XYZ file of N, CA and C in Angstrom:
363
model
N 105.386 79.917 101.571
C 104.563 80.681 102.176
C 105.227 81.104 103.705
N 104.040 80.904 104.999
C 104.362 81.695 106.342
C 103.938 80.889 106.783
N 104.221 79.306 107.938
C 103.951 78.930 109.080
C 104.933 79.801 110.270
N 103.530 79.474 111.387
C 103.831 79.834 112.597
C 103.497 78.898 113.475
N 103.986 78.781 114.428
C 103.856 77.881 115.609
C 103.802 78.339 116.810
N 103.231 78.216 116.869
C 102.782 78.838 118.912
C 103.084 77.939 119.855
N 103.809 78.087 121.397
C 103.437 77.092 122.749
C 103.401 78.394 123.446
N 103.419 77.929 124.686
C 103.676 78.442 125.667
C 102.131 79.007 127.175
N 100.742 77.987 125.861
C 99.755 78.097 126.594
C 99.579 77.293 127.438
N 98.620 77.572 128.112
C 98.019 76.665 129.784
C 96.863 77.225 130.243
N 96.665 76.770 131.850
C 96.028 77.431 132.559
C 96.343 77.326 133.876
N 96.147 78.777 134.896
C 97.215 79.078 135.263
C 96.086 79.346 136.196
N 95.819 80.208 137.824
C 95.645 81.164 138.168
C 95.297 82.487 138.044
N 94.352 83.119 138.685
C 94.158 84.941 138.774
C 95.615 85.047 139.325
N 96.186 86.017 138.726
C 97.736 86.374 138.898
C 98.192 85.739 138.442
N 98.323 85.266 137.687
C 99.604 84.288 137.412
C 100.303 84.957 135.618
N 101.141 84.490 135.503
C 102.148 84.940 134.269
C 102.095 83.370 133.386
N 101.514 83.743 131.988
C 102.029 82.681 131.119
C 103.044 83.707 129.808
N 103.835 83.272 129.245
C 104.845 83.550 128.562
C 104.950 82.670 126.446
N 103.500 82.357 126.340
C 103.492 82.485 124.601
C 105.035 83.340 123.572
N 104.418 81.879 122.591
C 105.795 82.023 122.338
C 105.273 81.577 120.622
N 105.624 82.454 119.768
C 105.169 81.983 117.910
C 106.340 82.391 117.045
N 106.357 81.442 116.562
C 108.027 81.166 116.234
C 107.145 80.816 114.297
N 107.870 81.990 113.782
C 107.714 81.803 112.001
C 108.216 81.075 111.031
N 108.383 80.056 110.210
C 109.053 79.509 109.454
C 108.952 80.210 107.644
N 109.421 80.003 107.213
C 109.420 80.655 105.901
C 110.271 81.025 105.128
N 111.121 80.610 103.386
C 112.809 81.265 102.935
C 112.168 82.594 101.883
N 112.989 83.454 102.113
C 112.882 84.671 101.412
C 111.566 85.160 101.674
N 111.797 85.488 102.925
C 110.305 86.355 103.849
C 110.284 87.589 104.631
N 110.568 88.065 104.091
C 110.166 90.023 105.502
C 109.050 89.808 106.171
N 109.656 89.458 107.056
C 107.943 90.058 108.251
C 108.351 91.127 108.777
N 107.256 91.614 108.447
C 107.245 93.578 109.289
C 106.800 93.857 110.444
N 105.115 92.919 110.553
C 104.532 93.205 112.117
C 104.242 92.091 112.675
N 104.252 91.334 113.578
C 104.264 90.045 114.535
C 102.937 90.636 115.902
N 102.008 90.094 115.606
C 101.088 90.605 116.320
C 100.117 88.927 117.629
N 99.340 89.589 118.115
C 98.692 88.587 118.822
C 97.628 88.602 118.688
N 96.500 87.780 118.638
C 94.859 87.830 118.835
C 94.147 86.658 119.360
N 92.987 87.239 120.056
C 92.876 86.143 120.900
C 91.052 86.211 120.301
N 90.603 85.312 120.803
C 89.058 84.821 120.165
C 88.396 83.843 121.839
N 87.963 84.116 122.025
C 87.040 83.745 123.522
C 86.084 83.083 122.763
N 85.240 82.067 123.378
C 83.774 80.932 122.191
C 82.767 82.193 122.456
N 82.495 82.628 121.444
C 81.362 83.157 121.054
C 81.483 84.850 120.839
N 82.821 85.425 120.860
C 82.653 86.472 120.585
C 83.721 86.615 119.359
N 84.271 87.720 118.845
C 85.236 88.278 117.908
C 86.562 87.962 118.076
N 87.531 87.948 116.942
C 88.692 88.124 117.668
C 89.280 89.171 118.017
N 89.762 89.389 118.631
C 90.039 91.261 118.622
C 92.843 90.859 119.143
N 92.663 92.106 118.897
C 94.128 92.298 118.787
C 94.728 92.820 119.550
N 95.338 91.952 120.621
C 96.085 91.601 121.676
C 97.293 92.945 122.121
N 97.728 92.333 120.861
C 99.310 93.024 120.627
C 99.677 93.093 119.719
N 100.724 94.259 119.290
C 101.399 93.541 117.562
C 102.553 94.577 118.067
N 103.622 94.393 117.582
C 104.808 94.917 117.220
C 105.666 94.643 115.620
N 106.417 95.465 115.088
C 107.082 96.308 114.160
C 108.050 95.458 114.019
N 108.770 95.427 113.131
C 109.872 95.168 112.551
C 111.329 96.536 113.563
N 110.928 97.423 113.540
C 111.373 98.515 114.222
C 111.021 98.719 115.922
N 110.553 97.498 116.501
C 109.968 98.012 117.817
C 108.082 98.389 118.043
N 107.704 99.041 117.544
C 106.904 100.132 117.591
C 105.922 98.679 117.786
N 105.606 99.112 119.348
C 104.086 98.247 119.895
C 103.110 98.437 119.818
N 101.674 98.061 120.255
C 100.378 98.619 120.495
C 99.753 97.278 121.088
N 99.342 97.685 121.925
C 97.940 97.075 122.703
C 96.906 97.364 122.858
N 95.909 96.619 123.362
C 94.787 96.443 123.484
C 94.904 97.419 124.768
N 93.827 98.113 125.480
C 93.222 98.686 126.054
C 93.848 98.010 127.629
N 93.327 96.659 127.184
C 92.798 95.815 128.633
C 93.927 95.288 129.130
N 94.871 95.087 128.168
C 96.636 94.202 128.508
C 97.288 95.108 128.088
N 97.673 96.263 127.991
C 99.171 97.257 128.035
C 99.001 97.247 129.558
N 98.854 96.983 130.852
C 99.524 97.853 131.824
C 100.230 96.076 132.377
N 99.388 95.031 131.642
C 99.937 93.609 131.808
C 100.809 93.077 131.009
N 100.840 93.076 129.779
C 101.304 92.648 129.121
C 102.366 92.592 128.272
N 103.628 92.055 127.959
C 104.384 92.241 126.989
C 104.678 92.317 126.206
N 104.847 93.002 124.522
C 105.227 91.799 123.557
C 106.438 92.175 122.820
N 107.275 91.407 122.528
C 108.540 90.881 121.807
C 109.287 90.425 121.008
N 109.900 90.779 120.231
C 110.233 89.633 119.257
C 111.200 89.868 119.077
N 111.970 89.027 118.159
C 113.865 88.530 118.140
C 113.148 88.354 116.287
N 114.129 89.179 115.892
C 114.350 89.237 114.311
C 114.627 88.536 113.406
N 115.948 88.131 114.357
C 116.620 87.026 113.629
C 116.243 85.512 113.822
N 115.472 85.535 115.236
C 114.807 84.384 114.826
C 113.672 84.342 114.459
N 112.642 84.918 113.851
C 111.860 85.312 113.155
C 110.558 85.178 114.486
N 110.473 85.353 115.840
C 110.105 84.877 117.085
C 109.379 85.671 117.471
N 107.645 86.524 117.864
C 107.599 86.801 118.550
C 107.003 86.378 120.015
N 107.117 87.073 120.947
C 106.406 86.526 122.512
C 106.033 87.726 123.039
N 104.641 86.768 124.030
C 103.154 87.777 124.415
C 103.877 87.607 126.134
N 104.493 88.009 126.998
C 104.395 87.912 128.180
C 103.370 88.617 129.067
N 102.831 87.459 130.059
C 100.989 87.833 130.143
C 101.826 87.577 131.816
N 101.380 89.005 132.154
C 101.302 88.860 133.866
C 99.725 89.098 134.387
N 100.121 89.201 135.498
C 98.857 89.527 137.130
C 97.452 88.911 135.927
N 96.917 87.257 135.170
C 96.405 87.361 134.001
C 95.327 87.503 135.452
N 93.806 87.270 134.211
C 92.368 87.788 135.127
C 92.032 86.579 133.615
N 90.777 86.460 134.474
C 89.273 85.295 133.876
C 89.170 86.064 132.570
N 89.269 86.830 132.663
C 88.936 87.470 131.026
C 89.865 87.496 129.985
N 91.084 86.997 130.373
C 92.014 86.658 129.178
C 92.263 85.326 128.845
N 90.940 84.685 129.119
C 90.301 83.159 128.709
C 90.199 83.560 127.187
N 90.560 82.930 126.778
C 90.354 82.717 125.349
C 91.967 81.874 124.440
N 91.638 81.411 123.403
C 92.480 80.994 122.063
C 92.869 82.533 121.545
N 94.346 82.192 121.776
C 95.429 83.338 121.394
C 96.220 82.822 119.906
N 95.942 84.104 119.054
C 96.360 83.153 117.557
C 97.478 84.014 117.457
N 98.828 83.793 117.110
C 99.681 84.139 116.317
C 99.512 85.051 114.693
N 99.841 85.870 114.332
C 99.918 86.490 113.471
C 100.847 87.048 112.711
N 101.450 87.304 111.553
C 103.360 87.629 110.832
C 102.253 88.114 109.630
N 102.727 89.402 109.116
C 102.074 89.902 108.004
C 103.418 90.357 107.586
N 103.992 90.113 106.209
C 105.185 90.864 105.465
C 104.612 90.600 103.961
N 105.871 90.331 103.081
C 106.031 90.380 101.900
C 107.085 89.420 101.143
N 106.972 88.214 99.890
C 108.217 87.512 99.999
C 109.378 88.491 99.129
N 109.953 88.157 99.770
C 111.587 88.841 98.955
C 111.290 89.327 97.567
N 111.156 88.270 96.807
C 111.379 88.027 95.177
C 110.196 88.702 94.520
N 109.287 89.007 94.763
C 108.393 88.780 94.338
C 107.604 90.263 94.669
N 107.959 90.792 96.120
C 107.300 91.415 96.952
C 105.765 91.219 97.285
N 105.006 90.379 96.566
C 103.585 90.085 97.049
C 103.495 89.893 98.954
N 102.394 90.581 99.172
C 102.578 90.649 100.388
C 101.804 89.009 100.571
N 101.657 88.853 102.355
C 101.654 87.726 103.238
C 100.185 87.926 104.407
N 100.206 87.252 104.886
C 99.773 87.475 106.368
C 98.963 86.050 107.030
N 99.839 84.916 107.347
C 99.728 84.272 108.664
C 99.309 84.242 109.518
N 98.455 83.473 109.804
C 98.036 82.667 111.137
C 98.343 81.694 111.512
N 98.396 81.610 113.275
C 99.164 79.943 113.336
C 97.869 79.191 113.879
N 97.898 78.597 114.420
C 96.803 77.332 115.008
C 95.882 78.207 115.944
N 96.774 78.521 117.316
C 95.970 78.914 118.363
C 96.449 78.270 119.328
N 96.909 78.948 120.979
C 96.797 78.228 121.987
C 96.118 78.745 123.076
N 95.558 77.810 123.717
C 94.700 78.069 124.828
C 95.378 78.596 125.987
N 94.897 79.671 126.432
C 95.194 79.881 127.546
C 94.074 80.359 128.314
N 93.503 79.292 129.953
C 92.664 79.471 131.005
C 93.450 80.085 132.109
N 92.392 81.125 133.038
C 92.668 81.441 133.972
C 91.703 81.360 135.055
N 92.003 80.765 135.919
C 91.065 79.910 136.996
C 90.617 81.358 137.927
N 89.642 81.007 138.377
C 89.707 82.342 139.365
C 89.714 81.450 140.988
């Protein structure tokens, strides 16, 4: 099993910044893709940004000029730097990791428990 531990959420004013971190723990795994999703009450969970082991990134159009995703493969950690935050960014942010177990090549998909980001006007 792969466990994801998130941190960095909080309350900020419009225009502020936050940096989310997600550390993945698990033995004998290869993590191919890590990403961040968010979900506001009553809304569908949506992809915010993702990054592959080879540093290829993908962003939702609503955040691509304001957010930056990065990862430290040695630490199996993904970060999301969020700048110029807007009230519409308010949501629970969930870390996601996809990969496979090295011994069996069985794929997995893991989710963090979520960290709340609230942007006030």
